[in-house]
Coordinates of C-alpha atoms and ligand atoms in Angstrom, one line a residue:
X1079 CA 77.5 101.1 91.1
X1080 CA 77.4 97.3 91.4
X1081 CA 76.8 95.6 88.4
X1082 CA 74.9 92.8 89.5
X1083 CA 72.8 92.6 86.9
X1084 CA 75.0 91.5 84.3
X1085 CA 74.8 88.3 82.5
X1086 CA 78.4 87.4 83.7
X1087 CA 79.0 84.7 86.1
X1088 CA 81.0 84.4 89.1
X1089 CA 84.6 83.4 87.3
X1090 CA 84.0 86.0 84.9
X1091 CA 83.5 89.2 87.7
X1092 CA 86.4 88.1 89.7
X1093 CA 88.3 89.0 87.1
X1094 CA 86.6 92.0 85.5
X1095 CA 84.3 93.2 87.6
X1096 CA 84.7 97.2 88.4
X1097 CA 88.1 97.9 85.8
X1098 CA 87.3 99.2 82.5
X1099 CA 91.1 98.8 80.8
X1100 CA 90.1 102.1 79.0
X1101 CA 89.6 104.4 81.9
X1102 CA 93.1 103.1 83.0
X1103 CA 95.5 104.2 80.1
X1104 CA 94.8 100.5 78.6
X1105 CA 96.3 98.6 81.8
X1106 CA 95.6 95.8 81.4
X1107 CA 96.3 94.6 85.7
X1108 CA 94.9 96.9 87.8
X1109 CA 97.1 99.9 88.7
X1110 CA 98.3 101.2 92.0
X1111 CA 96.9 104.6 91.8
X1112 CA 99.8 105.5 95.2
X1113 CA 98.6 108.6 95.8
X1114 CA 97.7 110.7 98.9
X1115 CA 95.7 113.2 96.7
X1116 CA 94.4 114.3 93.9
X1117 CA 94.0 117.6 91.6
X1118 CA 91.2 119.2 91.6
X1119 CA 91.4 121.1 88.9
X1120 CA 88.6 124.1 90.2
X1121 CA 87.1 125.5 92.6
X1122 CA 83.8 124.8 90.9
X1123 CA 84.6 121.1 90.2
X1124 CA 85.5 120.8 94.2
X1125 CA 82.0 122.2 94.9
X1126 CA 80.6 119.7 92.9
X1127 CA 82.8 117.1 94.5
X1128 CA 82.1 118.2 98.0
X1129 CA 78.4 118.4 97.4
X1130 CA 78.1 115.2 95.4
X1131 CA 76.4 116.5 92.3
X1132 CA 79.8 114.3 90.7
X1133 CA 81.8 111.7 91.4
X1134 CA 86.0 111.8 91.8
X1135 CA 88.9 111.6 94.3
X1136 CA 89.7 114.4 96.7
X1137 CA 91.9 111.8 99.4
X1138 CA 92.9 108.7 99.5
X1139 CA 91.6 108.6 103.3
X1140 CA 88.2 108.4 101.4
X1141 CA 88.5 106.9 98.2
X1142 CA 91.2 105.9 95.8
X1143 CA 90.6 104.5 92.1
X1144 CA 92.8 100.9 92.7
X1145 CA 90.6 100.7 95.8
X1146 CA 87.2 101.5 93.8
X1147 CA 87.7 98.6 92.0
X1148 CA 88.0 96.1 95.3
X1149 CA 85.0 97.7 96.4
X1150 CA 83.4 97.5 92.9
X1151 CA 84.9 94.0 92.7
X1152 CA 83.2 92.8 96.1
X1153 CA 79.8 94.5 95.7
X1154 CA 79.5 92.2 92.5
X1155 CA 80.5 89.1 93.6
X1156 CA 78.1 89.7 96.6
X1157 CA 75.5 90.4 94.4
X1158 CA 75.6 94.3 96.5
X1159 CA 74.7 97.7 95.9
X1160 CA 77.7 98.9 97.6
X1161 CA 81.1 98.0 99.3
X1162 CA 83.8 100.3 101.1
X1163 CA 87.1 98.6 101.8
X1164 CA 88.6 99.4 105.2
X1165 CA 92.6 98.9 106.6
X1166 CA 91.3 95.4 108.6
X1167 CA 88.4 93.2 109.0
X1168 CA 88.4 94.2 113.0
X1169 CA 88.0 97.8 111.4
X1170 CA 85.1 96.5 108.6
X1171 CA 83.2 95.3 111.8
X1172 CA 84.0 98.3 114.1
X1173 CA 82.6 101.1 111.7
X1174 CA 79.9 98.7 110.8
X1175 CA 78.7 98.3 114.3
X1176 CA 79.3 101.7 115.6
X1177 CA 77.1 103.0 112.5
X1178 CA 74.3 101.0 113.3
X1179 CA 74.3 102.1 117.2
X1180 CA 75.0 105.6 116.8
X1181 CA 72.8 107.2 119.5
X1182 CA 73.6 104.1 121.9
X1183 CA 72.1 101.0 121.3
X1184 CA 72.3 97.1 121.7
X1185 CA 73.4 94.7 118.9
X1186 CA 72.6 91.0 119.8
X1187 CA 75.0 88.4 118.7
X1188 CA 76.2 84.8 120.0
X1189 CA 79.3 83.8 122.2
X1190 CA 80.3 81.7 118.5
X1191 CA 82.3 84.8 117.2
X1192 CA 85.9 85.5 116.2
X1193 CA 88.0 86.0 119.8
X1194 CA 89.5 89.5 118.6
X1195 CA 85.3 90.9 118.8
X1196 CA 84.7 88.9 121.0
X1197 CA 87.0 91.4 123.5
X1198 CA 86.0 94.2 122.0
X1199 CA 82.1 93.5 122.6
X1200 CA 82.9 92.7 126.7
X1201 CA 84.9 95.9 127.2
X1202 CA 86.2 98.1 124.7
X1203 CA 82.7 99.4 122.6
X1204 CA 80.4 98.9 125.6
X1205 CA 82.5 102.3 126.9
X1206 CA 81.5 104.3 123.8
X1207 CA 77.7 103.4 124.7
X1208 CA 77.0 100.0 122.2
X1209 CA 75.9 97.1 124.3
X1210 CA 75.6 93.8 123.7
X1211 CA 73.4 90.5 124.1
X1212 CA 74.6 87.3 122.9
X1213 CA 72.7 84.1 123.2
X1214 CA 73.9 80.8 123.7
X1215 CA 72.7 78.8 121.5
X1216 CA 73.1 80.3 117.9
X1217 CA 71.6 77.9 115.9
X1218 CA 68.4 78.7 118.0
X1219 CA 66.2 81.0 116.2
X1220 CA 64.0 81.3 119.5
X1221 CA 67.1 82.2 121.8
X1222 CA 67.7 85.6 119.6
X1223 CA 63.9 85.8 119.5
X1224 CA 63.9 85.7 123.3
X1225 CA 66.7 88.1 123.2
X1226 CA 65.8 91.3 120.7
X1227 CA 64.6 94.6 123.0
X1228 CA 63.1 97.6 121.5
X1229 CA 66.4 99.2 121.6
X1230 CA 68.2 96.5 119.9
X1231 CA 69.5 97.7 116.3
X1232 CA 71.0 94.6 114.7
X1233 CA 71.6 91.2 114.7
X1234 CA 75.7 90.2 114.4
X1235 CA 76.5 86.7 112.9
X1236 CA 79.3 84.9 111.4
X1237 CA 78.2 82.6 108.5
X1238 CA 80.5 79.8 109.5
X1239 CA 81.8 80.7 112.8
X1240 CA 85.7 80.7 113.5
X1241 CA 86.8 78.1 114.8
X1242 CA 84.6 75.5 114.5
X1243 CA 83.1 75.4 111.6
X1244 CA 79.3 75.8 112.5
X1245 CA 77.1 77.2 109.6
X1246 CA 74.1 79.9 110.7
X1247 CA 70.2 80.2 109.6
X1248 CA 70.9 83.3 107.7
X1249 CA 67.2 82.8 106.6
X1250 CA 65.7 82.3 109.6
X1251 CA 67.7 85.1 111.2
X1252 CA 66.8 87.6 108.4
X1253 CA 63.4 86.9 108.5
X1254 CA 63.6 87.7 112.6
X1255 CA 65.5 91.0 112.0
X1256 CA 63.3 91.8 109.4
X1257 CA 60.3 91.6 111.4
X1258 CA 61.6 93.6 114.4
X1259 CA 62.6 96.0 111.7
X1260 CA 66.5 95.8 112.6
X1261 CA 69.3 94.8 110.0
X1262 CA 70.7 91.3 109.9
X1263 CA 75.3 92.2 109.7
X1264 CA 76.9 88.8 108.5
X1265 CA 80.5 88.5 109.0
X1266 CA 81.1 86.2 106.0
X1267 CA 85.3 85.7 106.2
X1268 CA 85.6 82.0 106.5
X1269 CA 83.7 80.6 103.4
X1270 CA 84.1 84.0 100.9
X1271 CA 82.0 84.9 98.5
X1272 CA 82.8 81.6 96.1
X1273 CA 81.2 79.3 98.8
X1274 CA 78.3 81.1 100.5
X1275 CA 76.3 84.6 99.4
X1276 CA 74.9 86.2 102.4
X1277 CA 73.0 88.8 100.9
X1278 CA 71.3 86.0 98.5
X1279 CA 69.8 84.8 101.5
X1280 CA 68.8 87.8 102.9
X1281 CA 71.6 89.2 104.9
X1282 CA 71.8 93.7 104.8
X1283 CA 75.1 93.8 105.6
X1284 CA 78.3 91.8 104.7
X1285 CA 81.3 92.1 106.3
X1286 CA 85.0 90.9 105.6
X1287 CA 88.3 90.2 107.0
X1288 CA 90.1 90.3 103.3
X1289 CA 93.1 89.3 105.0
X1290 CA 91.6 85.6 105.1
X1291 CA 90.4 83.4 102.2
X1292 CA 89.4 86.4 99.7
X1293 CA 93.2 87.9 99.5
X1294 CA 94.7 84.0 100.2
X1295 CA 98.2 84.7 100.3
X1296 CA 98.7 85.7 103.8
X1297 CA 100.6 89.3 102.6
X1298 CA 97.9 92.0 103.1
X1299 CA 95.9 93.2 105.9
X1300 CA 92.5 94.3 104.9
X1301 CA 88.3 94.7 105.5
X1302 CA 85.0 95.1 103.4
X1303 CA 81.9 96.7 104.8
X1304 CA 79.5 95.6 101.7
X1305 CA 75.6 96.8 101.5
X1306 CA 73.1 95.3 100.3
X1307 CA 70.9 98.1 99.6
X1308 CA 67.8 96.4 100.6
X1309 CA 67.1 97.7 104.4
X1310 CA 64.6 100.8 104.8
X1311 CA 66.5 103.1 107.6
X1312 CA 63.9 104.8 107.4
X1313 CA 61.8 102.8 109.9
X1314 CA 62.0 105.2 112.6
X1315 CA 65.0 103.1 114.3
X1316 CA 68.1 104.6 112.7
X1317 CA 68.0 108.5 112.5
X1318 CA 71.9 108.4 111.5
X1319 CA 70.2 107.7 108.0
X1320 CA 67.5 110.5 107.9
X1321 CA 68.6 113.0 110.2
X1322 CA 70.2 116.1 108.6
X1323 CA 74.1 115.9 108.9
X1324 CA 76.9 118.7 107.7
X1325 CA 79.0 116.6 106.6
X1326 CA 77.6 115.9 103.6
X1327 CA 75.6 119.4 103.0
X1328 CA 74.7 120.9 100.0
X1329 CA 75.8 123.9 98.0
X1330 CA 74.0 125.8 100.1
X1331 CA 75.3 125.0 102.7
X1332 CA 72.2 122.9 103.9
X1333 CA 72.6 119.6 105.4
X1334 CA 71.4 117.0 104.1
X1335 CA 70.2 113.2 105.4
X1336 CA 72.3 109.9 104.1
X1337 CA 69.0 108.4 102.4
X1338 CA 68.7 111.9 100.7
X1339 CA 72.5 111.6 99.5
X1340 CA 73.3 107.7 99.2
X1341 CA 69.8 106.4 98.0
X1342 CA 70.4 102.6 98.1
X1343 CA 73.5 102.6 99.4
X1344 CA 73.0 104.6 102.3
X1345 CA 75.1 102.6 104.8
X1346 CA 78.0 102.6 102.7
X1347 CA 77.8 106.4 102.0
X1348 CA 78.0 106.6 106.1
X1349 CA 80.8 103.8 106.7
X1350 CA 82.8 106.2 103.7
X1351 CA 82.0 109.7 104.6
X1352 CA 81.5 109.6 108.5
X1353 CA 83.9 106.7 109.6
X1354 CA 86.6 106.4 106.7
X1355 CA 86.4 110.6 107.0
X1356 CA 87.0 110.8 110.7
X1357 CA 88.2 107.2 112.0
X1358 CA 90.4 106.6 109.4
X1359 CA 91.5 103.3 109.1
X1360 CA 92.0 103.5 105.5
X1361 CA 93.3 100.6 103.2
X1362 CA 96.6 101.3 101.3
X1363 CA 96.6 101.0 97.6
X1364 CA 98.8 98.1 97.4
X1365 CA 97.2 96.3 99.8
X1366 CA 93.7 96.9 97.6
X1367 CA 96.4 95.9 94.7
X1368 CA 97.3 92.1 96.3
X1369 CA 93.8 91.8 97.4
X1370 CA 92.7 92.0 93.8
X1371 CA 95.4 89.4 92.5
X1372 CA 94.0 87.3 95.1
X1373 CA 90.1 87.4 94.0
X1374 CA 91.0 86.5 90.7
X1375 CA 92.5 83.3 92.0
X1376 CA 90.3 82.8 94.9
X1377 CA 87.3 79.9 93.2
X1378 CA 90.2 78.2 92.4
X1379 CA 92.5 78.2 95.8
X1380 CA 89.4 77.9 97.2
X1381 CA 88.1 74.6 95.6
X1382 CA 91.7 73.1 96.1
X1383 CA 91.5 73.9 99.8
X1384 CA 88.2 73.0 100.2
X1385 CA 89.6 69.6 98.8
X1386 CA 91.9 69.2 100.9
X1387 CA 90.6 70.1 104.2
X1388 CA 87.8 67.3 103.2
X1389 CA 90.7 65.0 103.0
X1390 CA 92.4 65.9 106.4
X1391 CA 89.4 66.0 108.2
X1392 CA 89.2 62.3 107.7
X1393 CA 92.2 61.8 108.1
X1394 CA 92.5 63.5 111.3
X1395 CA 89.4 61.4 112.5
X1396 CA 91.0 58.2 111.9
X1397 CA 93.9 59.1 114.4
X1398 CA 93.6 57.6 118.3
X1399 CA 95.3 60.8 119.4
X1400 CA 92.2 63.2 117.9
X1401 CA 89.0 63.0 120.2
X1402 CA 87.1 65.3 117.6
X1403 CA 87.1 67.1 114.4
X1404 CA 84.3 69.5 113.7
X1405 CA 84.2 69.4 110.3
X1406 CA 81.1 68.4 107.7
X1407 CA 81.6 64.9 107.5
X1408 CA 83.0 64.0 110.7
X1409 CA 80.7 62.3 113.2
X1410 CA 81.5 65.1 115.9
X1411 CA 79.7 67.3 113.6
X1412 CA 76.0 68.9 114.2
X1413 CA 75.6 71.6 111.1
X1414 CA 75.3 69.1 108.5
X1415 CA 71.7 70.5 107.0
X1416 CA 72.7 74.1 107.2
X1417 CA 76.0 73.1 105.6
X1418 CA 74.6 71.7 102.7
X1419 CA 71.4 74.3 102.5
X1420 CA 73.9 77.7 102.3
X1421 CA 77.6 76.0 101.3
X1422 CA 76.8 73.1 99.6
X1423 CA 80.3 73.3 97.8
X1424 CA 81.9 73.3 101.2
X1425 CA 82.2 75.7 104.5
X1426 CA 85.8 76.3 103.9
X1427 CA 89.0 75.2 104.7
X1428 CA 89.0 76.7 108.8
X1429 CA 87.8 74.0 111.1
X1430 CA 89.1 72.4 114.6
X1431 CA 89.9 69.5 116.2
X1432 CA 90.3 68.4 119.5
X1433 CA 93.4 66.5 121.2
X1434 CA 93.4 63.8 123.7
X1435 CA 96.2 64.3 126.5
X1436 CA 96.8 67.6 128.3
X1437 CA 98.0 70.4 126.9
X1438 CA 101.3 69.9 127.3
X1439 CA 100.7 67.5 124.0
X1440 CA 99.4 70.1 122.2
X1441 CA 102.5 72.4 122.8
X1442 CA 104.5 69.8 121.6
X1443 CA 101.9 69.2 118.4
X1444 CA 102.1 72.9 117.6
X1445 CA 105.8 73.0 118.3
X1446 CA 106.7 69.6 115.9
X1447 CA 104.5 70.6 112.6
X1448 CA 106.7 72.0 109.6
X1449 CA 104.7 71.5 106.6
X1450 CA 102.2 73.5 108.3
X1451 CA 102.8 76.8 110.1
X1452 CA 101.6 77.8 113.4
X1453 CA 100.3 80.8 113.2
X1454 CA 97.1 83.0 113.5
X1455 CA 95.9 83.9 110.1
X1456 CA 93.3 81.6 108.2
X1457 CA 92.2 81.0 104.5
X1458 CA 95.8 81.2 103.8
X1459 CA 97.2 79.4 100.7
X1460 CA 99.7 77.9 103.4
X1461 CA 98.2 75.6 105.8
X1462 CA 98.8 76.6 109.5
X1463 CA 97.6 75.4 113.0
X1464 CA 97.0 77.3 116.2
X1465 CA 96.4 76.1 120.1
X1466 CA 93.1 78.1 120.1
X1467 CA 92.1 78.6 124.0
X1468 CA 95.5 80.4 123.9
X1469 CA 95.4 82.3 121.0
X1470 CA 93.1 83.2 118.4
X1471 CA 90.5 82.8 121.2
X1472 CA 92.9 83.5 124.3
X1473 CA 91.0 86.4 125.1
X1474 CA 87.6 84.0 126.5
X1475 CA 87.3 83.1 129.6
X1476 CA 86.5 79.2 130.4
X1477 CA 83.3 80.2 130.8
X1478 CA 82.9 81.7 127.5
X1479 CA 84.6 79.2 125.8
X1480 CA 82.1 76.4 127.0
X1481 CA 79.1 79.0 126.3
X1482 CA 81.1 79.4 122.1
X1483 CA 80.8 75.5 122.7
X1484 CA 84.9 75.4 122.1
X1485 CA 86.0 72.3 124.1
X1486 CA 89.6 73.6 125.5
X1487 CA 91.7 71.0 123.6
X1488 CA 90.6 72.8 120.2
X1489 CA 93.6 73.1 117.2
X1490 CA 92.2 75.4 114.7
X1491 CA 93.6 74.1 111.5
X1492 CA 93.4 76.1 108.5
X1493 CA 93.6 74.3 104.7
X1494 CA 96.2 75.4 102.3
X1495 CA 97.1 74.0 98.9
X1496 CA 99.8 72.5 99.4
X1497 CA 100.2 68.3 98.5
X1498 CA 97.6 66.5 100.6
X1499 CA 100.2 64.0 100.9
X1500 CA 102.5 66.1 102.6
X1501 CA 100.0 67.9 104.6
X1502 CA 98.9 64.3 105.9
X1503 CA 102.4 63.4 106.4
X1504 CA 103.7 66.0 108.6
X1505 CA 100.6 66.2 110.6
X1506 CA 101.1 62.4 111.3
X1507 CA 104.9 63.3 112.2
X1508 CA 103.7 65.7 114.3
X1509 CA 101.0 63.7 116.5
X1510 CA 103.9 60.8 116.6
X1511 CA 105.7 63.3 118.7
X1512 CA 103.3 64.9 120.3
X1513 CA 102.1 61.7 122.0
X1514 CA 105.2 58.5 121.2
X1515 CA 108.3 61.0 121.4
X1516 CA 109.2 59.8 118.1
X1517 CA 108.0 60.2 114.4
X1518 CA 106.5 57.3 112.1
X1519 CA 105.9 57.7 108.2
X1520 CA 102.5 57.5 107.1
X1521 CA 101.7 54.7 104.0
Ligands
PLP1449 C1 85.8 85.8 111.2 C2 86.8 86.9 111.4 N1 86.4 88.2 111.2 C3 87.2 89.2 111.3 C4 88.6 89.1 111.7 C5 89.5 90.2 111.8 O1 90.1 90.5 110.6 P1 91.5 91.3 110.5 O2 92.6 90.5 111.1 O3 91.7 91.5 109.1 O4 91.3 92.6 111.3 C6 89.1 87.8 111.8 C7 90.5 87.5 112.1 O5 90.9 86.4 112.4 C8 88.2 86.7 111.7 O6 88.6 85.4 111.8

């Protein structure tokens, strides 16, 4: 149960939403319920378990009271019916995309992804029968217009795509799924709930690498598949949701359909019972633990990074060596409407820029920053850098890098909170050498 509906604001739920001190023993921080299973007391009370006439833990596979309040956590913030956390956000968007083709089916998308799915759409989930379309162009409504077939079953964006920073329609892309009767699956990682609110804008399902900007620390892998509650599976499209199925039957053995069971929140009844059941994948309790500490921090980092990326982004710009920065702001830039329409407090602090030279400059870039890290995480309170055609997006081809509109010199640079001054500093250091062999303080 979300509890979207109360009068408390943003700063307020990232704190309390979901924990009740009182059903806790009086704790006041969440805690780490490390457990593998529970007592159930009687055979009666696990009928009524397994039958869902009441709610409780049987396995923490399934569900686990420190990760109940994430989920609770999330599915407030995201103004949500419903959230299941997951071990990773590659998992979040595996189960989520496997629900929603079950039967075989196509899910149309954009080459602008994340390059992890990006691999996974070419070869890996095509081989267990989900297909996929991806347009070109996707800040083109028409394009996935153009694209949707009767057998398509959902529409896959990222809000602001990784790695350069481009915002999507949600609206416009909602409206289109809506009509064709197919659900709109946002991958909202990069700005977090504090800067942009899929589901506000019409998005059905919301999912999350929480190893990025919602945990912030860089110390705990982790996913959220979050549901809106809104979309009717019972269109006719998706008989996962309204077909009879045993695994969640009743007393009498009957079974019974997800709608029947779930209600509202349907999708995340099947993400929990079918995928967390049988795929596993499950989050650990510790990590659900750090995740937490990092939400109730996360308007805060967030602002600060936010900040600062603003700050490097210009500064970046005013360097001969930098050909490029796609940032809001920068004159490289072409999202600035839908950046200020669905984050006008900022995208985030993940953008890229692009080098002058040849790559063996950008080696020597990557090799000569110590202030920042290079490495492959994002939303990090540490700011870090990464060569992308080699690495977080190594697994394109140079076709499908020009088609994600990536220009091969890309550094994806990700915004910590560290001093600006420093940040400017060493990235200043580091372009001396990159491109002069030497380094040269910064006023
Ligand atoms: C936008 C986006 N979604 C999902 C993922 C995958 O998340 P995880 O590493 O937690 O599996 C990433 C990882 O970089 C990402 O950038």
């Amino acid at each position: 149960m979300s509890i979207y509906n109360s009068e408390y604001h943003f700063d307020t739920l990232k704190i309390k939403a979901g924990y009740d001190p009182k059903e806790h023993n009086n704790a006041v921080s969440v805690p780490i319920y490390e457990t593998a299973s529970y007592e159930i007391g009687t055979a009666e009370r696990y009928d009524r378990l397994a039958a869902a006439e009441e709610s409780g833990n049987l396995y923490s596979r399934v569900s686990n009271p420190t990760i109940k309040v994430l989920e609770d956590r999330i599915a407030a913030l995201d103004h949500a019916e419903a959230a299941v956390a997951v071990g990773s956000g590659v998992a979040a968007i595996t189960f989520t995309l496997l629900a929603l083709a079950e039967y075989g089916g196509r899910i149309l998308t954009t080459y602008q992804l994340y390059g992890g799915v990006v691999h996974h759409m070419n070869y890996l989930l095509p081989r267990f029968g989900v297909q996929f379309d991806k347009v070109e162009n996707g800040s083109s409504v028409e394009a996935f217009e153009k694209a949707i077939t009767k057998d398509t079953k959902a529409i896959y964006v990222e809000s602001v795509t990784n790695p350069m920073a481009t915002v999507t329609d949600i609206e416009a892309l909602a409206e289109l799924a809506h009509r064709h009767n197919i659900p709109l699956v946002v991958d909202n990682t990069l700005p977090t709930p504090y800067l942009l609110n899929p589901i506000d804008h019409g998005a059905d399902i919301v999912v999350y690498s929480a190893t990025k900007g919602i945990s912030g620390h860089g110390n705990a892998i982790g996913g959220l598949v979050v549901d809106s509650g809104k979309f009717n599976w019972n269109n006719g499209k998706f008989p996962q949701f309204t077909d009879e199925n045993i695994a969640i039957k009743g007393r009498n053995d009957n079974g019974r359909s997800y709608l029947e069971v779930f209600g509202k929140s349907a999708f995340a009844g099947k993400i929990r019972t079918d995928y967390l059941t049988n795929f596993g994948a499950a989050l650990s309790p510790f990590n659900a633990y750090l995740i937490l500490l990092g939400i109730e921090t996360i308007s805060e980092r967030v602002e600060k990074q936010v900040k600062n990326a603003r700050e490097i982004a210009k500064f970046l710009e005013s360097r001969p060596e930098v050909e490029w920065v796609s940032y809001p702001g920068s004159s490289y830039y072409k999202y600035e409407v839908l950046a200020k329409k669905y984050c006008p407090n900022g995208v985030g602090q993940l953008y890229s820029f692009g080098l002058k030279g040849t790559e063996e400059n950008i080696y020597k870039f990557v090799n000569a920053v110590k202030v920042f890290s290079y490495q492959l995480n994002l939303g990090d309170a540490r700011s870090l850098v990464a060569n992308v055609s080699r690495t977080s997006h190594g697994e394109l081809t140079e076709e499908e890098l020009k088609r994600a509109d990536i220009p091969a010199n890309a550094i994806r640079i990700s915004i910590g909170i560290e001093d600006v001054r420093d940040l400017k500093n060493d990235l200043a250091r580091a372009l001396d050498i990159a491109f002069h062999g030497a380094a040269q303080e910064v006023a």
